[in-house]
CSV table of C-alpha atoms in Angstrom, one decimal:
chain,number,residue,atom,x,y,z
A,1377,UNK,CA,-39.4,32.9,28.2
A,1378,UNK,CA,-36.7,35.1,26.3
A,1379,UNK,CA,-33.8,33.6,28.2
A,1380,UNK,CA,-35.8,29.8,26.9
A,1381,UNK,CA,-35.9,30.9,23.4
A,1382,UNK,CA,-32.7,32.5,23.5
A,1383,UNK,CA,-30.9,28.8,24.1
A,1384,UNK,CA,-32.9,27.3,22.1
A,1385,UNK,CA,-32.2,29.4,19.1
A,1386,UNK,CA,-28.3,29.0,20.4
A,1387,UNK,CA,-28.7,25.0,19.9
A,1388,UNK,CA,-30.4,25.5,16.5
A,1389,UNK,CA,-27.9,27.5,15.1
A,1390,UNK,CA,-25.3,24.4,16.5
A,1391,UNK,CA,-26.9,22.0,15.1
A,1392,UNK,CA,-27.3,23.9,11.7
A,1393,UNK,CA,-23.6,24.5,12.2
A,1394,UNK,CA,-23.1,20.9,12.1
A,1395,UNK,CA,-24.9,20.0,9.6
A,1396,UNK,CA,-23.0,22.4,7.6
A,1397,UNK,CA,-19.9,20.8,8.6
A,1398,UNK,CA,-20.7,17.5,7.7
A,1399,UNK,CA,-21.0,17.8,4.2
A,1400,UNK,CA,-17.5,19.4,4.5
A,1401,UNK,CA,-15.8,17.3,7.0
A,1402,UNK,CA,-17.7,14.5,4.1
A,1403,UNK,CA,-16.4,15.8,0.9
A,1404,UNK,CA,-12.9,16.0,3.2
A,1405,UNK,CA,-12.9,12.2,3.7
A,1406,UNK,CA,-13.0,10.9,0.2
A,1407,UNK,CA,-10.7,13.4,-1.1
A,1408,UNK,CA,-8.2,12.2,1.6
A,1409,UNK,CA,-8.8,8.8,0.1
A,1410,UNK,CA,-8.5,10.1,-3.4
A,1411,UNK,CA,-5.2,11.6,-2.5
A,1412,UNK,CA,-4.4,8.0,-0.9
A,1413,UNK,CA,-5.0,6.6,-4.0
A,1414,UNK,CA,-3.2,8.7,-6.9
A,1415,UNK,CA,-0.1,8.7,-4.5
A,1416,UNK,CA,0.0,5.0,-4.7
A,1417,UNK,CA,-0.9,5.2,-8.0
A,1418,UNK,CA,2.4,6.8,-8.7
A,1419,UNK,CA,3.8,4.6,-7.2
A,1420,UNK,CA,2.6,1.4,-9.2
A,1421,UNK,CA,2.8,3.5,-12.1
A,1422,UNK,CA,6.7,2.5,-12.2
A,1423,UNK,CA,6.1,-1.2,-12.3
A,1424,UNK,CA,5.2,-1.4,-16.2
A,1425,UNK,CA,8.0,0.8,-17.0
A,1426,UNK,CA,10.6,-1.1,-15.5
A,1427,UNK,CA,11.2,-3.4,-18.4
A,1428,UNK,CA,11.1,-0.5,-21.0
A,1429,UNK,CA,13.7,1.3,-18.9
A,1430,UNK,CA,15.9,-2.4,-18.1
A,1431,UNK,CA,15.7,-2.5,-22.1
A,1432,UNK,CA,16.7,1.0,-23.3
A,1433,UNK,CA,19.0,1.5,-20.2
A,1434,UNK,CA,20.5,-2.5,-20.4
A,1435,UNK,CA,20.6,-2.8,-16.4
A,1436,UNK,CA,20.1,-6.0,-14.9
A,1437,UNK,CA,17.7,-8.0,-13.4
A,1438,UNK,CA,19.3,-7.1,-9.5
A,1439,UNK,CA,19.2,-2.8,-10.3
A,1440,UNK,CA,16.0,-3.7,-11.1
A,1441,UNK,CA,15.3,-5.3,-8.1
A,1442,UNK,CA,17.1,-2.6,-6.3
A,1443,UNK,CA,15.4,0.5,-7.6
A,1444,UNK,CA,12.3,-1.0,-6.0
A,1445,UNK,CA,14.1,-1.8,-3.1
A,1446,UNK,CA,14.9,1.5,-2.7
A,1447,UNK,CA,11.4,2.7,-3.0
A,1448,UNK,CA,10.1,0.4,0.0
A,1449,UNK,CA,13.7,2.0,2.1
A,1450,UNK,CA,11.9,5.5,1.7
A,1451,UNK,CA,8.2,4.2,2.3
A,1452,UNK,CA,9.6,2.8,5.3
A,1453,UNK,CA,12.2,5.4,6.9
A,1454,UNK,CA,9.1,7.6,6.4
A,1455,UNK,CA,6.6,6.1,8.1
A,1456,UNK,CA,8.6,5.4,10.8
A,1457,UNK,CA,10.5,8.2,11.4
A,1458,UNK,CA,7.8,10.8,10.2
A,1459,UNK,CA,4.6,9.1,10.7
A,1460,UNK,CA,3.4,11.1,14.1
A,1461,UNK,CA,4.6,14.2,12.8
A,1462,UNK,CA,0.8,15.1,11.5
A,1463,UNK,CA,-0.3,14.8,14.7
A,1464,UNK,CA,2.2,17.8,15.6
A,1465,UNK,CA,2.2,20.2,12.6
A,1466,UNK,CA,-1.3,18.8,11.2
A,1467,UNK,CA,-2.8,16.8,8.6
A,1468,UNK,CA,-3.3,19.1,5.6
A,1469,UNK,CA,0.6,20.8,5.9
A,1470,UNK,CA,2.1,16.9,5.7
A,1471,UNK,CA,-0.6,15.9,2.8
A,1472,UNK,CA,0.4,18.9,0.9
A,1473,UNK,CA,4.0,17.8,1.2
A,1474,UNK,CA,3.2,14.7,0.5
A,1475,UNK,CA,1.8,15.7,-2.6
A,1476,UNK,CA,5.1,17.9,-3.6
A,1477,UNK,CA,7.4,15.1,-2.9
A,1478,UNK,CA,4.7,12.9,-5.5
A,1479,UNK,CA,4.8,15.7,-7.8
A,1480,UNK,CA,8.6,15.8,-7.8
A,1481,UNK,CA,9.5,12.0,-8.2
A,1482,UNK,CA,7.4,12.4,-11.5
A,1483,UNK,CA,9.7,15.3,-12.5
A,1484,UNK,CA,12.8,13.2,-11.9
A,1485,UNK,CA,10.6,10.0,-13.9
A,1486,UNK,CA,10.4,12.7,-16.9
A,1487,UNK,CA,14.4,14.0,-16.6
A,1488,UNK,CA,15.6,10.3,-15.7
A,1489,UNK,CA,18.1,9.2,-18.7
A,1490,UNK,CA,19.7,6.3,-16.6
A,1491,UNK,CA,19.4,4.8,-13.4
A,1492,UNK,CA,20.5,7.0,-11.5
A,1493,UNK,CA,17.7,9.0,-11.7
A,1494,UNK,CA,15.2,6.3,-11.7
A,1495,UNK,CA,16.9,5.6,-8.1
A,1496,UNK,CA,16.2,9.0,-6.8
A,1497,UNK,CA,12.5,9.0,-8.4
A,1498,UNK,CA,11.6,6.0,-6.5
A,1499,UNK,CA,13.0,7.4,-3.2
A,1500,UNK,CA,11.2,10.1,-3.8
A,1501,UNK,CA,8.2,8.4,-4.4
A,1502,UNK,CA,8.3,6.2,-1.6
A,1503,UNK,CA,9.0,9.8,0.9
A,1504,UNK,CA,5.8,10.7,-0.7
A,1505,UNK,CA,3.8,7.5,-0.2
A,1506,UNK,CA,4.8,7.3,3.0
A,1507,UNK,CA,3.7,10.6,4.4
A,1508,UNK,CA,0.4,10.4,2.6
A,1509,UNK,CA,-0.1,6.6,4.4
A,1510,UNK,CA,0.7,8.4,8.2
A,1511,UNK,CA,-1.4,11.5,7.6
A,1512,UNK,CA,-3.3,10.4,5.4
A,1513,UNK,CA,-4.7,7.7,7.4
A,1514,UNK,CA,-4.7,9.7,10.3
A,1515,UNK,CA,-7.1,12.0,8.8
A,1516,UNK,CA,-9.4,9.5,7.3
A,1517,UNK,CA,-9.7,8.3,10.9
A,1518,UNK,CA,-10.4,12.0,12.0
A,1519,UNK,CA,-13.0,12.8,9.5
A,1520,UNK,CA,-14.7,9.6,9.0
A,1521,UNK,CA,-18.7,9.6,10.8
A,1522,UNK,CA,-18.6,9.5,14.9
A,1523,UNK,CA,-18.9,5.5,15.1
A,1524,UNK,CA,-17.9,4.2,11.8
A,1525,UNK,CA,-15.3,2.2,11.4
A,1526,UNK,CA,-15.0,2.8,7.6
A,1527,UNK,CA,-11.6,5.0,7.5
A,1528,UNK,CA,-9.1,2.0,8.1
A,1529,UNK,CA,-10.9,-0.7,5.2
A,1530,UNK,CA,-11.1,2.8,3.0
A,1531,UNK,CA,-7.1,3.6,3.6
A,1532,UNK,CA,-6.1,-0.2,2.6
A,1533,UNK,CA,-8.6,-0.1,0.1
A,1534,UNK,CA,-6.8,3.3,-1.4
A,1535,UNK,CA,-3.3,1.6,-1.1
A,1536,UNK,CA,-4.2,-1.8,-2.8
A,1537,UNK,CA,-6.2,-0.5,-5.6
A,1538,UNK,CA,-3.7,2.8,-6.2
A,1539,UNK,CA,-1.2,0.4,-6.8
A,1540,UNK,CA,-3.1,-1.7,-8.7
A,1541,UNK,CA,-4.8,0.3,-11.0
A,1542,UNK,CA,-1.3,2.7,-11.5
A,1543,UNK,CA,0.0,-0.8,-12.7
A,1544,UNK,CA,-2.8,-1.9,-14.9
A,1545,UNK,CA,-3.3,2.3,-16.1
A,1546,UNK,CA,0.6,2.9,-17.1
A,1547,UNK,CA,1.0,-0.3,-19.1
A,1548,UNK,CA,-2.5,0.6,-21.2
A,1549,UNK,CA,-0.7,3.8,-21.8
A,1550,UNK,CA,2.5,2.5,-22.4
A,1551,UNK,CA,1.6,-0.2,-25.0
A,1552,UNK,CA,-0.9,1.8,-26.7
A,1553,UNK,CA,-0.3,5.9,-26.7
A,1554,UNK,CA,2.7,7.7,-27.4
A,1555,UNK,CA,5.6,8.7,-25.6
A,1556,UNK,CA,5.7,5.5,-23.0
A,1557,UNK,CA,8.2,6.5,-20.7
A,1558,UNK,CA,6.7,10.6,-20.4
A,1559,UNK,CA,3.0,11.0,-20.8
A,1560,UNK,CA,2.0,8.8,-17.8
A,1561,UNK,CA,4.6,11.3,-15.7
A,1562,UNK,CA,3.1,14.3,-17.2
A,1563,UNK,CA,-0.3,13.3,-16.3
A,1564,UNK,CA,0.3,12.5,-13.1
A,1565,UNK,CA,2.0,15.1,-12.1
A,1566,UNK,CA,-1.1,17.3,-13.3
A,1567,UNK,CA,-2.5,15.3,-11.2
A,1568,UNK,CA,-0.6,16.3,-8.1
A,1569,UNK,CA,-0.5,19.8,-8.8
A,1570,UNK,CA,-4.3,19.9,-8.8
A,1571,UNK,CA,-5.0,17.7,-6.4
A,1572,UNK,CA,-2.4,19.9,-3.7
A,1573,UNK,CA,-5.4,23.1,-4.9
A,1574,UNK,CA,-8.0,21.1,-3.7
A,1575,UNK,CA,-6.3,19.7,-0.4
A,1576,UNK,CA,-6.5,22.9,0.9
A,1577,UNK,CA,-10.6,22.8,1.1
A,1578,UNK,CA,-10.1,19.9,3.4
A,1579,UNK,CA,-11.1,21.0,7.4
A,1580,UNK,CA,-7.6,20.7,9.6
A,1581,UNK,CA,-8.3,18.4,12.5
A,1582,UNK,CA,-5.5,18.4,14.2
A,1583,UNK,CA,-3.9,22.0,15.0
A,1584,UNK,CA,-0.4,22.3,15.4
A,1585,UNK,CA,1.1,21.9,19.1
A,1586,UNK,CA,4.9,21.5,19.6
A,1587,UNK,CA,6.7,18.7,20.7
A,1588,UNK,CA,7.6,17.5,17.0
A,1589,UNK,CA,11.0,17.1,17.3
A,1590,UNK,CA,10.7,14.4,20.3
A,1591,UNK,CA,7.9,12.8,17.6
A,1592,UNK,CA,11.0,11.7,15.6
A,1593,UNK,CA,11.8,9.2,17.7
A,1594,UNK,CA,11.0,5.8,16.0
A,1595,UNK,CA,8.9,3.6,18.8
A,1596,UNK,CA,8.7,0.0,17.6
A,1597,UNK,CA,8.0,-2.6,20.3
A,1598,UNK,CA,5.4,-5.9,20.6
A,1599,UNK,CA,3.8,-6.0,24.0
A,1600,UNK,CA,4.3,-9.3,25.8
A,1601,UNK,CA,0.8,-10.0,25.8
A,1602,UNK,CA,1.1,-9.9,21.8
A,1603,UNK,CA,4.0,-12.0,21.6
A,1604,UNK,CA,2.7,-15.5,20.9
A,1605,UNK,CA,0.2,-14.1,18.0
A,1606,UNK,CA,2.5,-12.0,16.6
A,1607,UNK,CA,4.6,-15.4,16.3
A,1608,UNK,CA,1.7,-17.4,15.4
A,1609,UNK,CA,1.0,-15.3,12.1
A,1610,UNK,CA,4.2,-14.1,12.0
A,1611,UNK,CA,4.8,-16.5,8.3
A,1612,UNK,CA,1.3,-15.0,7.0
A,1613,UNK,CA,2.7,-11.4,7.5
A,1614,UNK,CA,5.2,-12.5,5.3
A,1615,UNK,CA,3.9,-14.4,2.8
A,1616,UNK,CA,1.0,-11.9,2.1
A,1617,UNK,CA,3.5,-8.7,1.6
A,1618,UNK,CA,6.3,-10.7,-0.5
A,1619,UNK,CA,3.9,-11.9,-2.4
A,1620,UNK,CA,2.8,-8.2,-3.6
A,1621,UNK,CA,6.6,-7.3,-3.9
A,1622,UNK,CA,7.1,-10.1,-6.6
A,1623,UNK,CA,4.1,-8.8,-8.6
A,1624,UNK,CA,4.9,-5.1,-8.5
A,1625,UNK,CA,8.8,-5.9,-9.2
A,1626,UNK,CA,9.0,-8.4,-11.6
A,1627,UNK,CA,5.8,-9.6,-12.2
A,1628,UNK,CA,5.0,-7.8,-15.7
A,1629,UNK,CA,8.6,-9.9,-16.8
A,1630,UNK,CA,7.2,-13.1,-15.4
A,1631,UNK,CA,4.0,-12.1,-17.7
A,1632,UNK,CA,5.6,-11.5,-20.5
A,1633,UNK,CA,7.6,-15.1,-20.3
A,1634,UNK,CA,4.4,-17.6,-18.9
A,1635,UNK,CA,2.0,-16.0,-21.6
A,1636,UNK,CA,4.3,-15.1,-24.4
A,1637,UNK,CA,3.1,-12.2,-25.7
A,1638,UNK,CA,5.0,-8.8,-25.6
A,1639,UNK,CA,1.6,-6.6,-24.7
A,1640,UNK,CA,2.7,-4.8,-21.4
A,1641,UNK,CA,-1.0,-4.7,-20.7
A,1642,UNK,CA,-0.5,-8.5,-19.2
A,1643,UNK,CA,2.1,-7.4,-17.1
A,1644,UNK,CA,-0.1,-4.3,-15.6
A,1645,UNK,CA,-3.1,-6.9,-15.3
A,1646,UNK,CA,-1.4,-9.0,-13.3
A,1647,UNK,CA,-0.7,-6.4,-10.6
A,1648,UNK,CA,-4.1,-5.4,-10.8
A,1649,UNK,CA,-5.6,-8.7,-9.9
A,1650,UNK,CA,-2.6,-9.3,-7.2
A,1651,UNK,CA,-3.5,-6.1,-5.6
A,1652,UNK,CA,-7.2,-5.4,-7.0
A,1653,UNK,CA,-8.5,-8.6,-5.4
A,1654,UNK,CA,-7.1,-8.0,-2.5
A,1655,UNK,CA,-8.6,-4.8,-2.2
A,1656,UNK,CA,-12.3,-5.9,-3.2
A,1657,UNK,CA,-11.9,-9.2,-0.3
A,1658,UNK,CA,-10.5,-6.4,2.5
A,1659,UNK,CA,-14.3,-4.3,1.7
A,1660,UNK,CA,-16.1,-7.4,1.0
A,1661,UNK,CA,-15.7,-9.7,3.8
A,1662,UNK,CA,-15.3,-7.2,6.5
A,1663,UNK,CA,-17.9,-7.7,8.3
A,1664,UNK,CA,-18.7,-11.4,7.8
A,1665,UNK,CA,-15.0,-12.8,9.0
A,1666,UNK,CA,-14.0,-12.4,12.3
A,1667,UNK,CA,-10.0,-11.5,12.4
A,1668,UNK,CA,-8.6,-15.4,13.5
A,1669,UNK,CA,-11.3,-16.6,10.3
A,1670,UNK,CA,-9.6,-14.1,7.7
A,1671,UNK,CA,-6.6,-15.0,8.8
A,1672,UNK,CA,-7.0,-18.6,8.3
A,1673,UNK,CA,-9.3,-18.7,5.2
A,1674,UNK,CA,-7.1,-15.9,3.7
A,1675,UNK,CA,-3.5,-18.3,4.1
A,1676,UNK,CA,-5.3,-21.2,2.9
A,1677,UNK,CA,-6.5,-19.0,-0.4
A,1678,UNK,CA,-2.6,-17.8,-0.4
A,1679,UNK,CA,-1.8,-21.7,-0.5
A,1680,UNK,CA,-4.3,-22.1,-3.2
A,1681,UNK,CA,-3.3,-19.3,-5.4
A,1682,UNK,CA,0.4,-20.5,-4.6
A,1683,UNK,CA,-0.1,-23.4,-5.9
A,1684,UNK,CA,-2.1,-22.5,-8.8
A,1685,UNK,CA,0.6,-19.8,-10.0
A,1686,UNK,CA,3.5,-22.6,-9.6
A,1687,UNK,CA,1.8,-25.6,-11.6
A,1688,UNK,CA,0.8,-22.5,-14.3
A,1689,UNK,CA,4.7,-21.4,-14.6
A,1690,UNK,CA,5.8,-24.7,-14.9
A,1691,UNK,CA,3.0,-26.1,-17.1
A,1692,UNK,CA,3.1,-22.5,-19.4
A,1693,UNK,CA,-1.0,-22.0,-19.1
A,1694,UNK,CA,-2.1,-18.3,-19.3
A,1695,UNK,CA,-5.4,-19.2,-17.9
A,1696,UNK,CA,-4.0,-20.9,-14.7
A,1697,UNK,CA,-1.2,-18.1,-14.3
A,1698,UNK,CA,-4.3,-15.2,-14.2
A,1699,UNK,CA,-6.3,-17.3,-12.4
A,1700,UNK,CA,-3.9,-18.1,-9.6
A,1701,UNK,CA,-2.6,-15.0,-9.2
A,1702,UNK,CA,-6.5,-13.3,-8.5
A,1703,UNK,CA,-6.9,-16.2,-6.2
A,1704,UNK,CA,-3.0,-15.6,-4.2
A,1705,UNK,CA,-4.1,-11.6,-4.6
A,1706,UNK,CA,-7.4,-12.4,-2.7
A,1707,UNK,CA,-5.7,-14.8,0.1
A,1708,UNK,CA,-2.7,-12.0,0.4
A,1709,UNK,CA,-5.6,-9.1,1.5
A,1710,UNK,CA,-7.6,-11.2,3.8
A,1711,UNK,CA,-5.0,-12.5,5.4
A,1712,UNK,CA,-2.9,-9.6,6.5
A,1713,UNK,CA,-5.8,-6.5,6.3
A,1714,UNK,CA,-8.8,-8.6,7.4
A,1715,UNK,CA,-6.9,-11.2,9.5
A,1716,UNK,CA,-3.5,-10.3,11.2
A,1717,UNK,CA,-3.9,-6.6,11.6
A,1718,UNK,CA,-7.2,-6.7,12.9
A,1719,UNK,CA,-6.1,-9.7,15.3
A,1720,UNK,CA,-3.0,-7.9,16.7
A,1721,UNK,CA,-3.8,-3.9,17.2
A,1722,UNK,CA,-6.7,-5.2,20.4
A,1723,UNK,CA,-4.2,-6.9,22.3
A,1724,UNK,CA,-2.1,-4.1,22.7
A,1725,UNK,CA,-3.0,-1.3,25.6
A,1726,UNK,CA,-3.5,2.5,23.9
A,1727,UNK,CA,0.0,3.2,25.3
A,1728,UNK,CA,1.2,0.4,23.3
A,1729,UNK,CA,-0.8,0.3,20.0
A,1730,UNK,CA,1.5,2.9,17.7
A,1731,UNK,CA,4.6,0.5,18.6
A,1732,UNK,CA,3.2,-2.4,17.7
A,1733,UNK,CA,1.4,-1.1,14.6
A,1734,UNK,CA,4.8,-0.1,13.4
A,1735,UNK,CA,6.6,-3.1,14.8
A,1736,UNK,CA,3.9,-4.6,11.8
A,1737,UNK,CA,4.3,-2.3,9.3
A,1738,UNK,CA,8.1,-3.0,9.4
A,1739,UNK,CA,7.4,-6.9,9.0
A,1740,UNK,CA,5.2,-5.9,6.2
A,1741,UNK,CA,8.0,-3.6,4.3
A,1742,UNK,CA,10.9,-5.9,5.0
A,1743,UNK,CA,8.4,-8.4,3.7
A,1744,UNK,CA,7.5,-6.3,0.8
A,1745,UNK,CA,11.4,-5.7,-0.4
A,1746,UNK,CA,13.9,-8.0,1.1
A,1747,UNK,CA,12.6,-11.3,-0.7
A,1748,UNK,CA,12.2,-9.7,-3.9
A,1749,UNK,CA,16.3,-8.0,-3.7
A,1750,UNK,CA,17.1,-11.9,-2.8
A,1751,UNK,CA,14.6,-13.0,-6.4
A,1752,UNK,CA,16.8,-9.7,-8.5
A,1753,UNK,CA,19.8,-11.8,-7.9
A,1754,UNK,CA,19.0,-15.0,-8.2
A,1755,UNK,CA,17.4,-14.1,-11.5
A,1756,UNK,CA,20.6,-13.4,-12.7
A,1757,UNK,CA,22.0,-16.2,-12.1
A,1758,UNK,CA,19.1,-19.4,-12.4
A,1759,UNK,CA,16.9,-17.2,-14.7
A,1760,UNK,CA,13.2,-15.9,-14.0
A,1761,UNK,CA,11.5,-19.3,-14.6
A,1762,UNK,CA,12.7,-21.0,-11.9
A,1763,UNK,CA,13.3,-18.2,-9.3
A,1764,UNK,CA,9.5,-17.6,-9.9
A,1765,UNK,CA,9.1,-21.4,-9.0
A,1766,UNK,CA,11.3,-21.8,-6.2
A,1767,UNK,CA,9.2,-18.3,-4.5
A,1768,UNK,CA,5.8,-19.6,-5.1
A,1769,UNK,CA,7.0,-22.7,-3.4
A,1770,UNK,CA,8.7,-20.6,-0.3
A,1771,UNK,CA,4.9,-18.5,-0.4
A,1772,UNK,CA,2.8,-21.7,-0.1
A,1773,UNK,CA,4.9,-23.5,3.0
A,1774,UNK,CA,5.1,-19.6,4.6
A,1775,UNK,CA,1.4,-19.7,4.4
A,1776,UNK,CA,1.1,-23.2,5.2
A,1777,UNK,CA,2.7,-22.3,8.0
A,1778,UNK,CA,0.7,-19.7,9.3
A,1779,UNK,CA,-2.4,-22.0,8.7
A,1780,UNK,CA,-1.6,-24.6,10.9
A,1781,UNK,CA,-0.6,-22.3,13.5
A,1782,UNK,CA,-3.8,-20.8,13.9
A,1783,UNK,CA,-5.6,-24.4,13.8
A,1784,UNK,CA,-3.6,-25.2,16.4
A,1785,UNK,CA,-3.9,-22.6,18.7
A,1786,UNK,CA,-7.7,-23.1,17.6
């Protein structure tokens, strides 16, 4: 009877034990996603700025261009280079980095006085969203509930709306509260700091082990098995991504010239509905699409919104411009989150899954930058107007293209 109650009181105390961790392991998850989400907030925190700085600074339309490019170079190097390294030195250490290397491009934001500087911020920056997208999904996935499924529509959800809500947040502050070009940095960078306190209350789920040097090694590949659907949405992993470089690049410009107004609210609205509806369609429609649905619904919406945003540029209608752009926004999160990436990772053995995930990750940054570096310098030489045409043409046939694909192989 003693050694009874003695095992029982031993399996009380474990469960107590976990119940006590839950809360923690909890409270861990959504302040992993917070940090998710004020990292990428600093990062679409530059997009508003980028005309103040091309005015005082008088740097073309292609540096423009380019300093974002550079960005998306660091995101990606990052990820690929450094994004298993969590799994060898653990979560919390590569977070906390994370967070120093955020804290640091908004040090270099607040000293820049050319762009020079502004290059080196945005590298920064995009070292620091990259490590906090590896280990910081990683860790979401670690802590989330045994069963749920929530950590991967939380981390895109974190991504698209800290981008979108840095855009929309900076050009508030810019247009209306002093000091445009050095508050947001200073707030943010509070931000940081605090925020790299608090990281440390979050429980380490992976303990360090060694073999982080041989981690290094980038593995992309696309199992052969994977081939022909990776081809088949191949345009839609495009489309979806470039469309979300325009907007974060030059979209408050294109804003400012379709609605004629100089507010630099319109130019952080537009990123928020280009990245904020595709955020709220990734967490609404998650579990009534299948992957091939989303994938088709979400190009057609990308053909819509295309569509929309081109007859609005040409025709000058502030109405259409918003409208089309929540609509492409919507069709650009369903297609790639909801559609192609849940399509892709089950064909691919466990072996194989981190190589393909990167092999998409690096269609979805090449994606994100290349087109927009080609748009820098054709601004320069045809103007915005009809660069801005010519793209949202090139968006629509992409996701045309990926449309009829799918009904085909349907």
């Amino acid at each position: 009877m003693t050694s009874f109650a003695g095992r029982g009181g031993f399996l009380s105390d474990a469960r107590q034990a976990a119940r006590r961790g839950t809360p923690r392991r909890t409270a861990g998850f959504w302040l992993v996603a917070g940090v998710l989400f004020l990292l990428l907030f600093v990062s679409g925190a530059a997009s508003p700025l980028y005309d103040v700085y091309e005015a005082q600074w008088q740097f073309s339309a292609t540096t423009l261009t380019a300093i974002f490019g550079v960005y998306v170079l660091a995101f990606l190097v990052t990820l690929l280079v450094f994004g298993s390294v969590s799994d060898y030195l653990g979560r919390r250490g590569v977070i906390e980095v994370a967070l120093v290397a955020g804290a640091g491009a908004c040090g270099l934001f607040l000293a820049a006085h050319g762009a020079g500087l502004l290059f080196a911020a945005r590298a920064l920056s995009g070292v620091s969203a990259g490590a906090a997208t590896s280990a910081g999904g990683a860790a979401l996935v670690d802590l989330q509930p045994e069963g749920s499924a929530r950590a991967p529509v939380v981390t895109s959800a974190a991504i698209l709306l800290g981008l979108g809500v840095g855009g929309l947040g900076t050009s508030a502050l810019v247009q209306y509260a002093p000091a445009p070009t050095h508050l947001i940095w200073w707030l943010l960078l509070g931000a940081c700091a605090a925020a790299a306190v608090a990281v440390s209350a979050i429980p380490e789920t992976r303990p360090g082990r060694p073999g982080v040097l041989a981690s290094l090694r980038p593995r992309v590949a696309v199992p052969r098995q994977a081939r022909m659907t990776f081809a088949a949405a191949l345009p839609g992993m495009i489309a979806a991504p470039a469309l979300n470089g325009f907007y974060l690049s030059l979209g408050p410009s294109l804003a400012a010239q379709v609605l004629g107004s100089p507010d630099l609210l319109w130019g952080g609205l537009v990123i928020f509905l280009v990245t904020g509806t595709g955020a709220a369609a990734t967490v609404a429609l998650r579990r009534s699409l299948s992957g091939p649905a989303a994938m088709l619904a979400g190009c057609l919406t990308l053909v819509a919104g295309a569509a929309m945003t081109l007859a609005a540029i040409e025709t000058a209608s502030a109405a259409a411009f918003l409208a089309g752009t929540a609509v492409a926004g919507t069709g650009s999160g369903t297609a790639y989150f909801l559609g192609a990436y849940r399509i892709l990772t089950p064909l691919a053995s466990p072996g194989q899954r981190a190589s393909l995930i990167s092999a998409s990750w690096i269609v979805f940054y090449l994606a994100f930058s290349v087109p927009v570096l080609i748009a820098g310098v054709a601004v320069t030489h045809f103007g915005l107007h009809r660069t801005a045409v010519v793209y949202s043409a090139a968006l629509a046939v992409l996701a045309a293209a990926a449309a009829a694909s799918f009904l085909s192989r349907r």
